[in-house]
mmCIF file of C-alpha atoms in Angstrom:
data_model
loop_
_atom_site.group_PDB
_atom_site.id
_atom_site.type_symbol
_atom_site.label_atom_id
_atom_site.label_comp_id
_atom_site.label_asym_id
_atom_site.label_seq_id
_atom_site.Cartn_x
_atom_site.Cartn_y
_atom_site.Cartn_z
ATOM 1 C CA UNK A 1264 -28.071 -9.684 -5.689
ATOM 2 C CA UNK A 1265 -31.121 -7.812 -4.796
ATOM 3 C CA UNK A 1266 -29.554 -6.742 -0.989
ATOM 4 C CA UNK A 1267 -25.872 -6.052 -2.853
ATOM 5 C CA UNK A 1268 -28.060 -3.579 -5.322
ATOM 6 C CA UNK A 1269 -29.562 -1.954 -2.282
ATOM 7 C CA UNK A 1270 -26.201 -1.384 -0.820
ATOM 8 C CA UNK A 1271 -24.565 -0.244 -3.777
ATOM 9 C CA UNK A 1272 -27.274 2.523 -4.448
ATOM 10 C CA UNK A 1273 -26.737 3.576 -0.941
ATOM 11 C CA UNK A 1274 -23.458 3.675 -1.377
ATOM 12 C CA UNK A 1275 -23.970 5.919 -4.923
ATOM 13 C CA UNK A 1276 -26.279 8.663 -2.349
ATOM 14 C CA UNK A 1277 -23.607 8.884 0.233
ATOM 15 C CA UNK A 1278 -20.849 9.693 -2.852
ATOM 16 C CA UNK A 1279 -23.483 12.038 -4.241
ATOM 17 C CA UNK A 1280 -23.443 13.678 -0.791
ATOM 18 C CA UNK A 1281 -19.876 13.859 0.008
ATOM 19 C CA UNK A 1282 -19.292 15.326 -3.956
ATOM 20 C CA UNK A 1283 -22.017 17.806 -3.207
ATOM 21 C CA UNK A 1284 -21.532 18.914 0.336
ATOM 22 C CA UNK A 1285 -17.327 18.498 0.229
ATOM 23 C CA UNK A 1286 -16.557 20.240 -2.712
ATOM 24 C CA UNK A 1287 -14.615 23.061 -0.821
ATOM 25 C CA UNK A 1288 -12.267 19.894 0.741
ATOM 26 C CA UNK A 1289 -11.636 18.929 -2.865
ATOM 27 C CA UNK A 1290 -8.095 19.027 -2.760
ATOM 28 C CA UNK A 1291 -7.826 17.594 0.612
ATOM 29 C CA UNK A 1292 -9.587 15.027 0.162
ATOM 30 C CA UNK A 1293 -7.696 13.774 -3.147
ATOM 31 C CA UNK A 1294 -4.480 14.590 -0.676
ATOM 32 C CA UNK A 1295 -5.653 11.992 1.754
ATOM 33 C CA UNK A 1296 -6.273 9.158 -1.160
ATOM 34 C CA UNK A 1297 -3.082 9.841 -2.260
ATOM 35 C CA UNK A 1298 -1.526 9.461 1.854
ATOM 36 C CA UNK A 1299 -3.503 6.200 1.528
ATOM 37 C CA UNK A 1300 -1.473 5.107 -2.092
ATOM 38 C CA UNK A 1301 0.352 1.689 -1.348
ATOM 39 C CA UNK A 1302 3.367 2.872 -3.096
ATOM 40 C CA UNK A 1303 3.732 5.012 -0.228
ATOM 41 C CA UNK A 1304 5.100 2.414 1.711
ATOM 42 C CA UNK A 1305 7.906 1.715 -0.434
ATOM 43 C CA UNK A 1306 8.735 5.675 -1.146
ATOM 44 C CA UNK A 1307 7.801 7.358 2.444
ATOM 45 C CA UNK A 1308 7.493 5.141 5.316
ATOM 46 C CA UNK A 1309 9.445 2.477 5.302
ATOM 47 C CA UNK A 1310 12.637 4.452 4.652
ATOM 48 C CA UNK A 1311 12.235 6.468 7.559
ATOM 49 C CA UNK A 1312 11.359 3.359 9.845
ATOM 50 C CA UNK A 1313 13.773 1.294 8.462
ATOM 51 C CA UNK A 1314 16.913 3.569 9.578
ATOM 52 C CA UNK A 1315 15.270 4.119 12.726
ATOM 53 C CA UNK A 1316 14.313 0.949 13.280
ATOM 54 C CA UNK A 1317 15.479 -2.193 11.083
ATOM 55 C CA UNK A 1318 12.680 -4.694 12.699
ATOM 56 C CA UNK A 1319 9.643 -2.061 12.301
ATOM 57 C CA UNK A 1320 10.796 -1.300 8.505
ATOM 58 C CA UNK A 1321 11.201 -5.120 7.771
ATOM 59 C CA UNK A 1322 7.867 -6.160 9.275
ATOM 60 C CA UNK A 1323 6.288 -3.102 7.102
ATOM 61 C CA UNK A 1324 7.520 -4.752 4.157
ATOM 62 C CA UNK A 1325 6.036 -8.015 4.552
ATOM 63 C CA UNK A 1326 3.101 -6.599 5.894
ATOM 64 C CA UNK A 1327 2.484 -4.519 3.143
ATOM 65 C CA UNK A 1328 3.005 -7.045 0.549
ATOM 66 C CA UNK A 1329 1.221 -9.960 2.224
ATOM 67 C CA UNK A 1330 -1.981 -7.433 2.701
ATOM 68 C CA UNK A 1331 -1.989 -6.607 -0.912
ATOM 69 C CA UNK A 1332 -1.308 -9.867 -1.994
ATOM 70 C CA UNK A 1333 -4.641 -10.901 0.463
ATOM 71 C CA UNK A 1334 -6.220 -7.773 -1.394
ATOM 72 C CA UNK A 1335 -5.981 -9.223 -4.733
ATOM 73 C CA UNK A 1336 -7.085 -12.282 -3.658
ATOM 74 C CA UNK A 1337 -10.241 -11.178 -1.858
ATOM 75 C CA UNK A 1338 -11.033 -8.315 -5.203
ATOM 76 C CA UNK A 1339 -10.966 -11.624 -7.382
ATOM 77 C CA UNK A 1340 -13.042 -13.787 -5.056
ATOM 78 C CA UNK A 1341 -15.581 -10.784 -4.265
ATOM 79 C CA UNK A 1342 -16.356 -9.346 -8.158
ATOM 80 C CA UNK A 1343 -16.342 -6.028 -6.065
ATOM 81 C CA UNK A 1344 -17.770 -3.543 -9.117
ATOM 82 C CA UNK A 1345 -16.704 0.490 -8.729
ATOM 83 C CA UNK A 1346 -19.421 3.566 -8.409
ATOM 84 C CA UNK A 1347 -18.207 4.974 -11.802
ATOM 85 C CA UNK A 1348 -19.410 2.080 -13.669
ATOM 86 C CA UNK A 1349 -21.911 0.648 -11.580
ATOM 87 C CA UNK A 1350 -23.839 3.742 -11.788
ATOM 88 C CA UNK A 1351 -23.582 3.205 -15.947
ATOM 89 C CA UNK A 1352 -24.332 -0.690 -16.134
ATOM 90 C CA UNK A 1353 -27.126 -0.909 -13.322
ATOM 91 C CA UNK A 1354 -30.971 -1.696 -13.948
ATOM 92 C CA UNK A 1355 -31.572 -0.613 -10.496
ATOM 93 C CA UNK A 1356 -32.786 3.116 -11.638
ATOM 94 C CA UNK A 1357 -35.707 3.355 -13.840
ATOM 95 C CA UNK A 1358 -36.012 5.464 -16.918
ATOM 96 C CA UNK A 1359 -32.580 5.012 -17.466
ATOM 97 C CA UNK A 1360 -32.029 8.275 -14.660
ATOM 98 C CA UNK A 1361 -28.795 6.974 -13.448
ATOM 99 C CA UNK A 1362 -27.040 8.905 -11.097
ATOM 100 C CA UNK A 1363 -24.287 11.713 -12.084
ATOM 101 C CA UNK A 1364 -21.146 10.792 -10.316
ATOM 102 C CA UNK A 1365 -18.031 12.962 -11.191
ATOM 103 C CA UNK A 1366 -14.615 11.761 -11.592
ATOM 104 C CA UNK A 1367 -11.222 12.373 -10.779
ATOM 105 C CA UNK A 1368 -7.919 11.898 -12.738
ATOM 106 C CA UNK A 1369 -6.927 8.891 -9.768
ATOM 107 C CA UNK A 1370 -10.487 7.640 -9.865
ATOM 108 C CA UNK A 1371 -10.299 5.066 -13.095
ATOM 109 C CA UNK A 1372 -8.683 2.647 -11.324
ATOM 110 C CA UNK A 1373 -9.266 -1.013 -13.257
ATOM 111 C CA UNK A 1374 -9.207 -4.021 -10.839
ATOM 112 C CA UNK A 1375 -12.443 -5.036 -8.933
ATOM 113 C CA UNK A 1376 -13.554 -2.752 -5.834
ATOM 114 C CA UNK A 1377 -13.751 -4.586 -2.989
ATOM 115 C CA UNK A 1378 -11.829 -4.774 -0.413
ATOM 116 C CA UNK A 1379 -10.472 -1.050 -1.181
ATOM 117 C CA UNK A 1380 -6.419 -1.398 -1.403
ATOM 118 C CA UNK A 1381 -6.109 2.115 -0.029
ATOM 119 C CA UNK A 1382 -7.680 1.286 2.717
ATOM 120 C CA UNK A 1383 -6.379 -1.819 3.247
ATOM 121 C CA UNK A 1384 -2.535 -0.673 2.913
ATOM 122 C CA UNK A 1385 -3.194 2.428 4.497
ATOM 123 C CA UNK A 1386 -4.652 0.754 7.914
ATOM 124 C CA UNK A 1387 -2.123 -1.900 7.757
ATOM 125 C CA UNK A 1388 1.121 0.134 7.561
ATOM 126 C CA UNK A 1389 0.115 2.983 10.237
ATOM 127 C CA UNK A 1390 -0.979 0.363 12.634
ATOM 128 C CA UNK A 1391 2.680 -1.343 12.629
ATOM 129 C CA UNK A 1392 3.931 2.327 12.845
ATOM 130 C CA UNK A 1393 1.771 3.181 16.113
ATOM 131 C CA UNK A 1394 1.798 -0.592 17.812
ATOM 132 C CA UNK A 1395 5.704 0.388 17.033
ATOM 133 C CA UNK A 1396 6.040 4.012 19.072
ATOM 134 C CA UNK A 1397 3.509 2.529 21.593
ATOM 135 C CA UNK A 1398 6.214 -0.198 22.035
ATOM 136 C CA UNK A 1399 9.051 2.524 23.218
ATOM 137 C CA UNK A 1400 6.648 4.064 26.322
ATOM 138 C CA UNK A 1401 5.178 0.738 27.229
ATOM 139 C CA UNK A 1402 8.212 0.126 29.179
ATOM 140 C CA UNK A 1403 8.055 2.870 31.023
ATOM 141 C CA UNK A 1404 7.338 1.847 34.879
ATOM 142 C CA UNK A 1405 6.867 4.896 37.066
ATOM 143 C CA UNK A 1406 3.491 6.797 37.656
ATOM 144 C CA UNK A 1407 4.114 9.667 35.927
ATOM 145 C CA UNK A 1408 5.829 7.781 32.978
ATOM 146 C CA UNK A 1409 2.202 5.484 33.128
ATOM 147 C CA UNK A 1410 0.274 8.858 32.669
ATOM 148 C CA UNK A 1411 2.388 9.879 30.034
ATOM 149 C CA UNK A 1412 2.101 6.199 28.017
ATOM 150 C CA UNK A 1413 -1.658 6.101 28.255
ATOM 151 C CA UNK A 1414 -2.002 9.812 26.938
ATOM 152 C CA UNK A 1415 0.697 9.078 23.986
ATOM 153 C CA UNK A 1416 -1.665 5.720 23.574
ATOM 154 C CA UNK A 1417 -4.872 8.283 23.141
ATOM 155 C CA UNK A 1418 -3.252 10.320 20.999
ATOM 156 C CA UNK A 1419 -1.470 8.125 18.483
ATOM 157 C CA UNK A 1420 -4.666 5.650 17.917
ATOM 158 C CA UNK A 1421 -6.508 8.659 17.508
ATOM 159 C CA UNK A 1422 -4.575 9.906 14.457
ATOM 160 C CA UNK A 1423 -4.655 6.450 13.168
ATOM 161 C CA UNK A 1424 -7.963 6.588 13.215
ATOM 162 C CA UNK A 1425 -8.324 10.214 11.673
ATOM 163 C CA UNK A 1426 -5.913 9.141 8.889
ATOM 164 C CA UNK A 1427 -8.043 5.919 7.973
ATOM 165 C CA UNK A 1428 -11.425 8.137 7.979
ATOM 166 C CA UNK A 1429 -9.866 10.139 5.766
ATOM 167 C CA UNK A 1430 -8.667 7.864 3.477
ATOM 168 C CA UNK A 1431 -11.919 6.022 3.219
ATOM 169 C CA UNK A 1432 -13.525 9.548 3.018
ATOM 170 C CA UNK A 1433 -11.549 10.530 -0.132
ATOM 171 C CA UNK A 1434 -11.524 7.110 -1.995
ATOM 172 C CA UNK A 1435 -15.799 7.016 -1.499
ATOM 173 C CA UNK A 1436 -15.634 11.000 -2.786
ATOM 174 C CA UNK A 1437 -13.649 10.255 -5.930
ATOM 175 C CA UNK A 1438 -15.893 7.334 -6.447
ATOM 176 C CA UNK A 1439 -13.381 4.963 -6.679
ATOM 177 C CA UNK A 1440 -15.209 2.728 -4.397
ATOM 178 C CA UNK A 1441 -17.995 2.357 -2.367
ATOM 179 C CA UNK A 1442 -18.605 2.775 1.665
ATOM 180 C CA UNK A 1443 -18.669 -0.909 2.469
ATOM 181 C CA UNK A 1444 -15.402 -1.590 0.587
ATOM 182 C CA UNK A 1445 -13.545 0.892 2.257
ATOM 183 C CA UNK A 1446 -14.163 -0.328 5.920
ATOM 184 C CA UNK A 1447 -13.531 -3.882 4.953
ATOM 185 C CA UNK A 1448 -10.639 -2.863 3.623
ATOM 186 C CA UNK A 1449 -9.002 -0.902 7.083
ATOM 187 C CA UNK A 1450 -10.083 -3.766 9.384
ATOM 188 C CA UNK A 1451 -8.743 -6.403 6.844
ATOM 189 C CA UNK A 1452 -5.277 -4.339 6.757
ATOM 190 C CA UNK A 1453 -5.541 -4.048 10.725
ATOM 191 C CA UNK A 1454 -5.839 -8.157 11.117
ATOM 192 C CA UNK A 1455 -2.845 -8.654 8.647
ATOM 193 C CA UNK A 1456 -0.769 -6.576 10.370
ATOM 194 C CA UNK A 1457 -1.819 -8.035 13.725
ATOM 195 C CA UNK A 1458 -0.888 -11.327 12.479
ATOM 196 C CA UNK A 1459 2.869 -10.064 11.782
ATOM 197 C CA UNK A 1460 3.170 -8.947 15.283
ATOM 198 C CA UNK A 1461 2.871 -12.615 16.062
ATOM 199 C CA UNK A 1462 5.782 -13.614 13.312
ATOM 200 C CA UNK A 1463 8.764 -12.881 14.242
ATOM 201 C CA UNK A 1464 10.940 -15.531 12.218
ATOM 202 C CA UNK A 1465 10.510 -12.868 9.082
ATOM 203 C CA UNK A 1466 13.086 -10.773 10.853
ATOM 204 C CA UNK A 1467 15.718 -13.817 10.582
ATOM 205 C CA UNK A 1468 14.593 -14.788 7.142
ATOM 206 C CA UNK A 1469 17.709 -16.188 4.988
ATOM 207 C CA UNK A 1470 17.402 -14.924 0.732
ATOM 208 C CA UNK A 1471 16.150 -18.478 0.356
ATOM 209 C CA UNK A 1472 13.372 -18.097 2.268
ATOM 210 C CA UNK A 1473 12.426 -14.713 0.810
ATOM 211 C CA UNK A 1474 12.805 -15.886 -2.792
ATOM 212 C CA UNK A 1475 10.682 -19.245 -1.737
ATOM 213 C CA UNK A 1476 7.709 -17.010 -0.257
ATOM 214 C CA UNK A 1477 7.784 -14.971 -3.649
ATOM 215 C CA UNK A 1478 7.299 -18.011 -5.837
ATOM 216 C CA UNK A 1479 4.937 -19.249 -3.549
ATOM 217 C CA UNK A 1480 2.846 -15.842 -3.633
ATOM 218 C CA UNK A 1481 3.086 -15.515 -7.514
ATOM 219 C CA UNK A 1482 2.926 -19.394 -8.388
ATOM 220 C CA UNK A 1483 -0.486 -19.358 -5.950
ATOM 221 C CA UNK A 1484 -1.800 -15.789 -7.739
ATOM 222 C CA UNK A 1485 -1.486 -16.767 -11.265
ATOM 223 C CA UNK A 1486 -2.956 -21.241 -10.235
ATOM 224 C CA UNK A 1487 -5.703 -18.804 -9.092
ATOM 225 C CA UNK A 1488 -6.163 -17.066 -12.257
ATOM 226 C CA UNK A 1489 -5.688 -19.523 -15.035
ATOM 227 C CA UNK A 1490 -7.982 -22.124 -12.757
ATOM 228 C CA UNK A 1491 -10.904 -19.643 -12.846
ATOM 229 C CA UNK A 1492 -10.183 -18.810 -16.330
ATOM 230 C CA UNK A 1493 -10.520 -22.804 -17.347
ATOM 231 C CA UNK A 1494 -13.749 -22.890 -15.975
ATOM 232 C CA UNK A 1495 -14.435 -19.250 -18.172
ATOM 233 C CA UNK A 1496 -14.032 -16.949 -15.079
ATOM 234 C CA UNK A 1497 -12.286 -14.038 -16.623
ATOM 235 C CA UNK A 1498 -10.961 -12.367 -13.127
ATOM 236 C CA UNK A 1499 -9.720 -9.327 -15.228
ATOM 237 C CA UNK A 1500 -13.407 -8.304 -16.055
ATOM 238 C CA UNK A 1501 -12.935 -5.235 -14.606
ATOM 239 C CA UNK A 1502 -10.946 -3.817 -16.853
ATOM 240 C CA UNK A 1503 -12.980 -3.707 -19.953
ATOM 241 C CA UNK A 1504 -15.505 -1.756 -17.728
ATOM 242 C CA UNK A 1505 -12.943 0.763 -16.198
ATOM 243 C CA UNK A 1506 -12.023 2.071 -20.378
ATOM 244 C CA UNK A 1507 -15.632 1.669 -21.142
ATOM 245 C CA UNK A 1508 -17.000 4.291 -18.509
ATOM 246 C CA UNK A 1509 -13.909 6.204 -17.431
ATOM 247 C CA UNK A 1510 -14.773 9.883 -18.323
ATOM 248 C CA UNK A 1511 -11.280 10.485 -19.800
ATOM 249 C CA UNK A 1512 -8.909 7.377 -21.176
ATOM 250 C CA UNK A 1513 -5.639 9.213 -20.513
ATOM 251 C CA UNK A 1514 -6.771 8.340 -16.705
ATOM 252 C CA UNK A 1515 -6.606 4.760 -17.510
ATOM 253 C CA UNK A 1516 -3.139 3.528 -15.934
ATOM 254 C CA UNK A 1517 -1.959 -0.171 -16.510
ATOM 255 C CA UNK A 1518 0.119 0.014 -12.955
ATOM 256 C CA UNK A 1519 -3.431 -0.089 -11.441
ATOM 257 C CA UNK A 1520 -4.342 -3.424 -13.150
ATOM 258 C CA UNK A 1521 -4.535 -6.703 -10.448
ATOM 259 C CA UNK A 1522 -0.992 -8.107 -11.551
ATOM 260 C CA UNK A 1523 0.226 -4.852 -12.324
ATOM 261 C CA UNK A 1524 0.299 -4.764 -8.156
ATOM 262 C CA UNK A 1525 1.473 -7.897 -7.717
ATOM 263 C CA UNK A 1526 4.929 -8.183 -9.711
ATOM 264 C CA UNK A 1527 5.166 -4.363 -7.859
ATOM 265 C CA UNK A 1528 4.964 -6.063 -4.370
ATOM 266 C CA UNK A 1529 6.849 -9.708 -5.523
ATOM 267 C CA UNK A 1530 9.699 -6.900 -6.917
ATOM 268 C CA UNK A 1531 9.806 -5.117 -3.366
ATOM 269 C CA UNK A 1532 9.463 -8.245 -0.868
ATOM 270 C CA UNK A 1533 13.067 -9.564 -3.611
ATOM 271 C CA UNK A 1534 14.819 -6.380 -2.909
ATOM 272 C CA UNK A 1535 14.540 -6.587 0.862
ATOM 273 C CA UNK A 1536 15.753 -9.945 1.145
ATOM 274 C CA UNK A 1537 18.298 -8.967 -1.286
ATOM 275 C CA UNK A 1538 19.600 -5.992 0.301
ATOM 276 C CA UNK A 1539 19.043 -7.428 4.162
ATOM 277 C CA UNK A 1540 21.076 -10.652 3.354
ATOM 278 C CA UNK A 1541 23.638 -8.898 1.280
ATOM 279 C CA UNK A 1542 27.294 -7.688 2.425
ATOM 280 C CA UNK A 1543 26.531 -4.338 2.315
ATOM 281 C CA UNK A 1544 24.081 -4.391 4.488
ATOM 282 C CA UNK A 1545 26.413 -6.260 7.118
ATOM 283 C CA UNK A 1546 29.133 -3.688 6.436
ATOM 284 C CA UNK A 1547 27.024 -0.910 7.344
ATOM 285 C CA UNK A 1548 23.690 -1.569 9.307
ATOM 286 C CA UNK A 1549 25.546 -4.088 11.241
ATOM 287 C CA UNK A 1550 28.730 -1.882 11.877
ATOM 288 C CA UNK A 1551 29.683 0.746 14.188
ATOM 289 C CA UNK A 1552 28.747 3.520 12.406
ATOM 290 C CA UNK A 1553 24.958 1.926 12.813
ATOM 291 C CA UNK A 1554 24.449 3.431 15.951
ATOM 292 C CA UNK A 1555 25.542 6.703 15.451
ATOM 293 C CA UNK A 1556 22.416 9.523 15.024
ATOM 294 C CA UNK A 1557 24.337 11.287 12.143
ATOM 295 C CA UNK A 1558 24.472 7.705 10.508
ATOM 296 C CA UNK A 1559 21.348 7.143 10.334
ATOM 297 C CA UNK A 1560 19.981 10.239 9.766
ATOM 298 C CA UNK A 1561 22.323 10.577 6.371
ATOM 299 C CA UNK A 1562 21.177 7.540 5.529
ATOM 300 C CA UNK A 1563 17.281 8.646 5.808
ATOM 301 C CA UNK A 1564 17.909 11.708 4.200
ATOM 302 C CA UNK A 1565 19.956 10.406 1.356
ATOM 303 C CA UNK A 1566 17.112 7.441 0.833
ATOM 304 C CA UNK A 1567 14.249 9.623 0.287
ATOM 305 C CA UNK A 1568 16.102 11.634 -1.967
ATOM 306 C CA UNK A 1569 17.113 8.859 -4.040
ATOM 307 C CA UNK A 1570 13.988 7.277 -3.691
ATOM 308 C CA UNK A 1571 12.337 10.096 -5.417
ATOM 309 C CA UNK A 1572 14.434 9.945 -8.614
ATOM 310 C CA UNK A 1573 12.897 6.797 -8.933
ATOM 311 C CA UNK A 1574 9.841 8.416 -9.965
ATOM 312 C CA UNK A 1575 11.452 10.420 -13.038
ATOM 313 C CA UNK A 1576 12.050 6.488 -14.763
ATOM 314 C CA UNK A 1577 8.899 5.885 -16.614
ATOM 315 C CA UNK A 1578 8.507 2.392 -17.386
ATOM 316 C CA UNK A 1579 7.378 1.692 -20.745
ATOM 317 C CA UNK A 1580 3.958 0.834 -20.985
ATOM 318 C CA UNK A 1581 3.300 -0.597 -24.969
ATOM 319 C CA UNK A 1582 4.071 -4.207 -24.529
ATOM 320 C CA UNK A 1583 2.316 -5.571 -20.816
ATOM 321 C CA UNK A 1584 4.868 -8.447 -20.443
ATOM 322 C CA UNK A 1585 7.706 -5.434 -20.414
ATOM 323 C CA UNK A 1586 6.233 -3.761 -18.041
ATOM 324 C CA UNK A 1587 5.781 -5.858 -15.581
ATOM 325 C CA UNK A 1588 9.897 -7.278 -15.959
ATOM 326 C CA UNK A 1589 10.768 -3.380 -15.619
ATOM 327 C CA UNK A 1590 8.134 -3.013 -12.817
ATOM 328 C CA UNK A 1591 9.732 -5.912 -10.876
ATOM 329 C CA UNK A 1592 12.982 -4.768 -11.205
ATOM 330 C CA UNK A 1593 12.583 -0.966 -10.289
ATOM 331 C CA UNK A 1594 10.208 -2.315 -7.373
ATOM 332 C CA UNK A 1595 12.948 -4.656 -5.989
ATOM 333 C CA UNK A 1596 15.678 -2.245 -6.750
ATOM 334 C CA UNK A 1597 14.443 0.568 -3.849
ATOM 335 C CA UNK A 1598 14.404 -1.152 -1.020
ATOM 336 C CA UNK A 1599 17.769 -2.695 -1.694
ATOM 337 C CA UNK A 1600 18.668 0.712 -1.871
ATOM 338 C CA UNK A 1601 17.330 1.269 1.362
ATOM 339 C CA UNK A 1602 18.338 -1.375 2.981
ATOM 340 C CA UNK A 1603 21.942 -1.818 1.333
ATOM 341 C CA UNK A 1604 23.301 0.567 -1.086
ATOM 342 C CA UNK A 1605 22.919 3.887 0.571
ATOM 343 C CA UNK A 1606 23.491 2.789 3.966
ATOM 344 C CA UNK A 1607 26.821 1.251 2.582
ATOM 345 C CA UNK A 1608 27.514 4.473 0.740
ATOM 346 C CA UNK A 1609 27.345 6.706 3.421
ATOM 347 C CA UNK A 1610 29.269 4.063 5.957
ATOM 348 C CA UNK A 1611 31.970 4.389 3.507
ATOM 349 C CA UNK A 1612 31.975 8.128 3.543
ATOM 350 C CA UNK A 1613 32.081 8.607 6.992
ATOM 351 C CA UNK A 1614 35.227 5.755 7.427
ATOM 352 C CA UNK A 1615 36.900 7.926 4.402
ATOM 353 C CA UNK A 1616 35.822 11.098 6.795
ATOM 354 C CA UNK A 1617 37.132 9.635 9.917
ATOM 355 C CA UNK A 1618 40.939 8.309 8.790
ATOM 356 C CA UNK A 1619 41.692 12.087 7.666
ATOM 357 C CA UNK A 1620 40.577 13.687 10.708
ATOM 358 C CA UNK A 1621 42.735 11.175 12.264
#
């Protein structure tokens, strides 16, 4: 307890620092936590990896949910505590001279601190994007082409690297979370996503299998929960202190609560076996139109887009058990849009295209 107080007050002088000495990076820095948002992954990358590549955006599912299943797991086995109420509740500073630490509107997140989910999500999903590109040159057999593979190797592991820095940079500046949590959480996310690129049966996974690894995630999840809580483990303690010392209460958000996360990544890992083992998807990823640039560019261009109407619906948020039913089924509906319905969509319009040309 002692050595975790010694690294938590550390931690509290190198926020003080960055808040102090980084004000000017302000906006760049919440930027980068934002990059580093696990929604992300559902909204931004995996649409645009998915129509380029169906294996890559299928793996970055399952790695993404897996990791921040592993993430809640490891925040409810670690009682991880957060700078902006640590700082409040500690006994560590005498004469009650706690430090000042200021806050952000995206800083009052409620579940436990440690491993950081940012982080985690962040490093997982950008190093199946890299180990992904790095796959295309690796092929490459002349001398030149060898050059050319070990500089692109450099340079992409490099911006992986800047990008997680970052990320752990802005979460420790809106005190969100402390230094440790933040590293454990990229090389946590880089070892999940190394064990995918040893699991290839997920890319042949039938809808049974998919809906069998979701009850097996939540039934696991909630055992874990209601075990702890019969021997009077609360595992949600941390959100009592999140409304008690968040500066402002309007920054208080249930969709950052521990299961608030989970029926959001149970919702998405549904849709993708939905969509993937669906007819639509056969129609049209599976088709001759699949291999055509304009295809597939259409259908990135029309995903995003659609994708970000999604935001405009605003789940209600006065009755919990609603909101996670309407979580669940807005998470699983977009990537069986992704996967299925625009792709289908867009197959169809270029067949309609096609006969009156013809």
């Amino acid at each position: 307890s002692i050595k975790m107080d010694l690294l938590h007050s550390n931690g509290v002088l190198i926020i003080q620092h960055l808040q102090r000495d980084y004000r000017a990076y302000q906006d760049f820095l919440n930027f980068m936590s934002h990059v580093g948002d696990p929604r992300n992954i559902f909204s931004i990358y995996f649409p645009l990896w998915f129509q380029l590549n169906q294996v890559v955006g299928t793996k970055m599912i399952w790695v993404a949910v897996i990791g921040d299943w592993f993430n809640l797991i490891f925040k409810w086995i670690l009682f991880g505590h957060r700078p902006y109420w640590w700082v409040q509740e500690t006994m560590i500073y005498p004469n009650q001279s706690s430090p000042c630490l200021e806050q952000f509107p995206i800083t009052c997140e409620t579940g436990p601190g440690s491993p950081s989910g940012h982080a985690m999500g962040s490093s997982c999903v950008w190093y199946v994007m890299v180990t992904a590109a790095l796959s295309y040159t690796v092929r490459w057999k002349d001398k030149s082409a060898v050059t050319l593979h070990r500089l692109t190797w450099s340079f992409l592991w490099s911006i992986f690297w800047i990008i997680q820095i970052s990320v752990c940079i802005s979460r420790v500046f809106i005190a969100t979370h402390f230094p440790h949590q933040v590293v454990l959480g990229v090389f946590a996310g880089i070892l999940v996503a190394e064990a995918f690129e040893h699991t290839p049966a997920i890319q042949t996974a039938s809808l049974r299998m998919y809906i069998k690894t979701n009850l097996f995630l939540f039934i696991f999840a909630l055992g874990f929960y209601l075990s702890l809580k019969l021997l009077d483990i609360d595992l949600l303690w941390s959100v009592p202190k999140a409304k008690k010392w968040c500066a402002n209460p309007d920054w208080i958000n249930i969709d950052t609560t521990p299961f608030a996360g989970l029926v959001r990544n149970l919702g998405a890992l549904f849709g993708l076996g939905l969509g993937i083992n669906s007819e639509m998807f056969v129609t049209s990823c599976k088709g001759k139109n699949s291999c055509k640039i304009s295809f597939r560019i259409f259908c990135i261009a029309a995903s995003l887009a659609t994708l970000q109407l999604y935001n405009f619906v605003k789940i209600p948020t006065h009755t919990e058990y609603l909101f996670y039913i309407l979580s669940f089924c807005k998470s699983a509906a977009m990537p069986l849009t992704v996967v299925a319905v625009v792709p289908y969509c867009v197959h169809s319009l270029m067949r309609t295209t096609e006969k009156k040309l013809n």
